[in-house]
XYZ file of C-alpha atoms in Angstrom:
344
model
C 14.177 -22.175 3.988
C 14.875 -18.720 2.516
C 16.168 -20.359 -0.676
C 13.003 -22.439 -0.922
C 10.711 -19.473 -0.288
C 12.494 -17.242 -2.796
C 12.529 -19.904 -5.501
C 8.881 -20.857 -5.114
C 7.901 -17.180 -5.011
C 9.840 -16.285 -8.166
C 8.374 -19.197 -10.125
C 4.926 -18.142 -8.933
C 5.702 -14.598 -10.015
C 6.690 -15.618 -13.525
C 3.395 -17.446 -13.844
C 1.044 -14.974 -12.128
C 2.598 -11.525 -11.592
C 3.539 -10.724 -15.200
C 1.468 -9.202 -17.993
C 0.613 -12.690 -19.189
C -0.574 -13.540 -15.691
C -2.874 -10.533 -15.725
C -4.204 -11.310 -19.197
C -4.967 -14.859 -18.146
C -6.741 -13.764 -14.962
C -8.645 -10.943 -16.676
C -10.491 -13.395 -18.908
C -12.624 -14.095 -15.861
C -13.270 -10.450 -14.946
C -16.727 -8.950 -15.223
C -16.232 -5.522 -16.878
C -19.470 -4.295 -15.324
C -17.923 -4.579 -11.851
C -16.019 -1.329 -12.361
C -18.382 0.433 -14.754
C -19.991 2.381 -11.951
C -20.695 5.994 -11.069
C -19.106 6.997 -7.763
C -20.097 10.655 -7.792
C -20.655 11.827 -4.231
C -18.054 9.451 -2.786
C -14.699 10.669 -1.516
C -11.404 8.803 -2.046
C -7.963 9.512 -0.573
C -4.964 8.065 -2.438
C -1.408 8.300 -1.099
C 1.569 8.247 -3.472
C -0.743 9.472 -6.216
C 1.550 11.498 -8.450
C 2.763 8.556 -10.559
C 2.552 4.826 -11.129
C -0.229 2.749 -9.662
C -1.428 5.537 -7.369
C -1.936 7.951 -10.230
C -3.513 5.277 -12.441
C -5.975 4.439 -9.655
C -6.815 8.083 -8.977
C -7.421 8.706 -12.665
C -9.859 5.814 -13.009
C -11.760 6.871 -9.889
C -11.956 10.422 -11.247
C -13.197 9.071 -14.565
C -16.096 7.523 -12.645
C -17.029 10.795 -10.956
C -15.443 10.356 -7.548
C -13.944 13.140 -5.471
C -10.245 12.318 -5.206
C -7.746 13.593 -2.653
C -4.167 13.140 -3.862
C -1.649 12.874 -1.023
C 1.887 13.429 -2.314
C 5.224 14.668 -1.054
C 6.437 16.652 -4.071
C 4.207 19.623 -4.822
C 5.414 20.158 -8.384
C 4.867 16.560 -9.451
C 1.579 16.413 -7.572
C 0.291 19.496 -9.396
C 1.324 17.982 -12.716
C -0.486 14.749 -11.855
C -3.625 16.635 -10.901
C -3.485 18.530 -14.195
C -3.196 15.293 -16.148
C -6.107 13.692 -14.291
C -8.384 16.709 -14.715
C -7.502 17.030 -18.403
C -8.130 13.348 -19.136
C -11.301 12.915 -17.090
C -12.903 16.356 -16.986
C -13.398 15.871 -13.240
C -12.552 19.056 -11.328
C -13.044 17.490 -7.895
C -9.386 16.539 -7.548
C -7.645 17.984 -4.493
C -3.946 18.096 -3.579
C -2.491 17.543 -0.124
C 1.278 17.863 0.271
C 2.561 15.557 2.988
C 5.820 13.774 3.761
C 4.338 10.457 4.674
C 7.538 9.244 6.333
C 7.009 11.860 9.070
C 4.683 10.441 11.771
C 4.057 13.818 13.392
C 3.006 15.373 10.113
C 0.676 12.461 9.346
C -1.177 13.000 12.627
C -1.478 16.725 11.954
C -2.702 16.135 8.405
C -5.298 13.527 9.407
C -6.692 15.589 12.256
C -7.087 18.611 9.962
C -8.537 16.504 7.132
C -11.277 15.193 9.425
C -12.509 18.692 10.153
C -12.743 19.688 6.494
C -13.724 16.640 4.437
C -15.688 13.436 4.337
C -14.061 10.142 3.364
C -15.474 6.900 2.045
C -12.376 5.095 0.763
C -8.743 5.270 1.899
C -6.142 3.834 -0.477
C -2.738 3.374 1.138
C -0.312 3.379 -1.773
C 2.969 5.086 -0.827
C 6.291 3.741 0.426
C 10.015 3.186 0.063
C 12.804 0.647 0.032
C 16.096 1.731 1.570
C 19.016 -0.587 0.803
C 21.178 0.601 3.685
C 19.888 1.095 7.184
C 19.025 4.777 7.615
C 17.183 6.590 10.388
C 14.646 9.368 10.174
C 15.022 12.498 12.293
C 12.830 10.752 14.865
C 15.255 7.829 15.139
C 13.120 5.364 13.178
C 14.485 3.024 10.507
C 13.208 4.517 7.246
C 11.551 1.434 5.754
C 9.694 0.844 9.018
C 8.762 4.510 9.430
C 7.445 4.763 5.893
C 5.988 1.372 5.140
C 4.545 0.374 8.509
C 4.327 3.370 10.798
C 4.062 6.091 8.161
C 4.498 5.951 4.326
C 6.815 7.781 1.950
C 8.094 8.011 -1.605
C 11.416 9.828 -1.722
C 14.865 9.327 -3.243
C 17.621 9.442 -0.626
C 20.799 9.376 -2.691
C 21.910 6.038 -4.087
C 20.780 4.168 -0.996
C 17.057 4.272 -1.677
C 15.151 1.976 -3.961
C 11.640 3.020 -4.831
C 9.396 0.036 -5.398
C 5.979 0.464 -6.974
C 3.947 -0.967 -4.141
C 6.195 -0.312 -1.147
C 4.525 2.453 0.708
C 3.121 2.297 4.125
C 4.004 0.558 7.304
C 4.295 2.860 10.200
C 2.699 5.524 8.068
C 0.047 3.049 6.999
C -0.779 2.425 10.613
C -0.888 6.068 11.650
C -2.783 7.389 8.639
C -5.373 4.619 8.770
C -5.788 4.791 12.540
C -6.132 8.568 12.474
C -8.806 8.447 9.761
C -10.844 5.586 11.237
C -13.281 7.910 13.057
C -14.057 9.659 9.768
C -14.445 6.375 7.903
C -16.726 4.992 10.611
C -19.219 7.739 9.750
C -19.314 6.836 6.046
C -21.585 4.444 4.217
C -19.774 1.520 2.575
C -16.402 2.652 3.932
C -13.308 0.868 2.658
C -9.563 0.781 3.305
C -7.313 -0.702 0.626
C -3.597 -1.187 1.159
C -1.297 -1.776 -1.805
C 1.137 -4.410 -0.602
C 3.345 -6.862 -2.491
C 3.576 -10.552 -3.179
C 7.115 -10.217 -1.862
C 5.674 -10.534 1.639
C 5.165 -14.240 0.946
C 8.872 -14.896 1.582
C 8.724 -13.404 5.093
C 7.335 -14.499 8.436
C 6.320 -11.728 10.832
C 9.380 -10.855 12.921
C 8.665 -8.846 16.061
C 12.174 -9.146 17.457
C 13.721 -6.616 15.063
C 11.057 -4.258 13.703
C 13.603 -1.542 12.947
C 16.147 -3.892 11.332
C 18.962 -3.054 13.746
C 20.425 -6.559 13.962
C 22.497 -8.495 11.455
C 23.268 -7.574 7.859
C 20.786 -5.069 6.460
C 18.975 -6.304 3.328
C 16.594 -3.659 1.980
C 14.698 -6.152 -0.159
C 13.953 -8.435 2.773
C 13.139 -5.492 5.065
C 10.668 -4.339 2.426
C 9.129 -7.814 2.263
C 8.868 -7.862 6.065
C 7.084 -4.503 5.953
C 4.649 -5.934 3.415
C 3.977 -8.885 5.723
C 3.232 -6.388 8.484
C 0.695 -4.651 6.214
C -1.143 -7.929 5.713
C -1.292 -8.488 9.464
C -2.504 -4.918 10.010
C -5.327 -5.448 7.533
C -6.420 -8.695 9.178
C -6.363 -7.150 12.651
C -8.225 -4.012 11.600
C -10.912 -6.133 9.955
C -11.545 -7.889 13.258
C -11.724 -4.653 15.225
C -13.748 -2.430 12.860
C -16.731 -4.286 11.491
C -18.286 -1.251 9.790
C -15.339 -0.785 7.440
C -14.276 -3.168 4.660
C -10.501 -3.721 4.773
C -8.451 -5.335 2.036
C -4.804 -5.627 1.033
C -3.596 -6.473 -2.455
C -0.662 -7.298 -4.718
C -0.590 -5.393 -8.041
C 1.788 -7.790 -9.763
C 5.033 -6.767 -11.432
C 4.183 -3.494 -13.153
C 6.136 -1.104 -15.369
C 6.163 2.032 -13.211
C 8.632 4.940 -12.974
C 9.788 3.597 -9.610
C 10.665 0.197 -11.025
C 12.424 1.677 -14.056
C 14.567 4.052 -11.998
C 15.253 1.998 -8.889
C 15.376 -1.580 -10.195
C 17.168 -1.186 -13.539
C 18.491 -4.757 -13.694
C 15.113 -6.296 -12.944
C 13.467 -3.877 -15.358
C 15.836 -4.701 -18.235
C 15.374 -8.437 -17.748
C 11.608 -8.313 -17.303
C 10.502 -5.217 -19.229
C 8.732 -7.155 -21.970
C 6.767 -9.099 -19.346
C 5.800 -6.322 -16.961
C 2.210 -5.216 -16.482
C 1.094 -1.748 -17.453
C 0.320 0.730 -14.692
C -3.386 0.347 -15.454
C -3.155 -3.430 -15.122
C -1.340 -3.062 -11.814
C -4.018 -0.656 -10.605
C -6.979 -2.746 -11.771
C -7.557 -4.632 -8.528
C -7.101 -1.471 -6.458
C -9.847 0.180 -8.512
C -12.060 -2.910 -8.251
C -11.657 -3.025 -4.475
C -12.400 0.703 -4.233
C -15.523 0.983 -6.391
C -17.065 -2.433 -7.050
C -20.046 -3.681 -5.088
C -18.808 -7.221 -5.796
C -15.577 -6.580 -3.890
C -17.480 -5.653 -0.738
C -19.256 -9.025 -0.786
C -16.012 -10.746 0.205
C -15.165 -10.913 3.903
C -13.127 -8.036 5.256
C -9.402 -8.537 5.834
C -8.446 -10.611 2.800
C -5.397 -10.434 0.501
C -6.276 -9.966 -3.188
C -4.568 -10.542 -6.501
C -6.335 -9.976 -9.819
C -9.755 -9.451 -8.218
C -9.602 -12.690 -6.235
C -8.652 -13.430 -2.626
C -5.464 -15.491 -2.456
C -3.441 -17.157 0.264
C -1.087 -15.054 2.366
C 1.373 -17.957 2.643
C 3.352 -20.130 0.245
C 2.946 -23.900 0.677
C 5.342 -25.425 3.228
C 7.055 -22.066 3.763
C 6.544 -21.876 7.547
C 5.504 -18.223 7.508
C 2.466 -18.473 9.778
C 2.655 -16.539 13.041
C 0.874 -17.219 16.330
C -2.076 -14.896 17.056
C -0.277 -13.395 20.032
C 2.522 -12.122 17.752
C 0.036 -10.422 15.473
C -1.715 -8.814 18.429
C 1.641 -7.723 19.799
C 2.468 -5.983 16.502
C -0.651 -3.865 16.894
C 0.292 -2.984 20.459
C 3.810 -1.947 19.447
C 2.572 0.179 16.548
C -0.022 1.841 18.742
C 2.665 2.698 21.272
C 4.908 4.146 18.553
C 2.113 6.113 16.931
C 0.822 7.695 20.125
C 4.333 8.835 20.950
C 4.360 10.965 17.819
C 0.816 12.145 18.305
C 1.541 13.467 21.783
C 4.668 15.289 20.638
C 3.143 16.784 17.488
C 3.197 20.592 17.552
C -0.202 21.985 18.402
C -1.580 18.703 19.682
């Protein structure tokens, strides 16, 4: 079955996820959808110092929005802010330095943010792919801690692959959960999670969330994390009717992460990869367009259209009780770190 899933997915990718796929899809875009003024609205973007996160933040800033950049590296974050301000003339760009793989720090950040800012749109766009099983200082497997429970973008020797849309599982859950009260107060509130089409090759697996069993495969762990993000989005949409939730695949884009961490893939596909702006297009559309909010909450998007979260005949559907159980497990994990956070 894994051979079938991987083959069907790769063929689909060659047809849809490349630059040609974007150009074909974009013929049906309405340019007016994103030609809007979002002055007075506040956006938080994680992993915003490069790649799709930075491209998204820049386009929001160009449209007048207040943008909060959440990044781990202060030097690169400051450089990104400088670029965005210089290109857009928008001074309402704010930096927040946060290691999004650290659940305790995420709780502290979110609780402080709520007392100082308003928020209309949260864009979860940070993450990692670790090729060997590694644990954080809290004893969590790093892909799980970053992509599901938290979210991070860091190079950990030769063992870490950075993938352009990999950020947020445990961190995604904690950051989103912690900011829900603030979002509930906002008009037209939205949460957008940058996922990956790679999740299509995985069925939700609750038996080994921290990848402790069997041979560790970072690529498949990453894909499993992306499947978890889709489930999170669907479950949140059911529970929080006043917020519009969406999850999306940016396609195969030419980002610094892909160039540095996937050199073989990059060399083979470089002429076919999307630009960062093309990868960010649907994120921007979901964040600012009134048309996007007309779709039901909880859907998976690709090139401004909702698409299936399963490949045909791939047997990746999960029973509702498994999806509900995932939420229970993540809530248990997250509250553990909230209760032990200094000052909480």
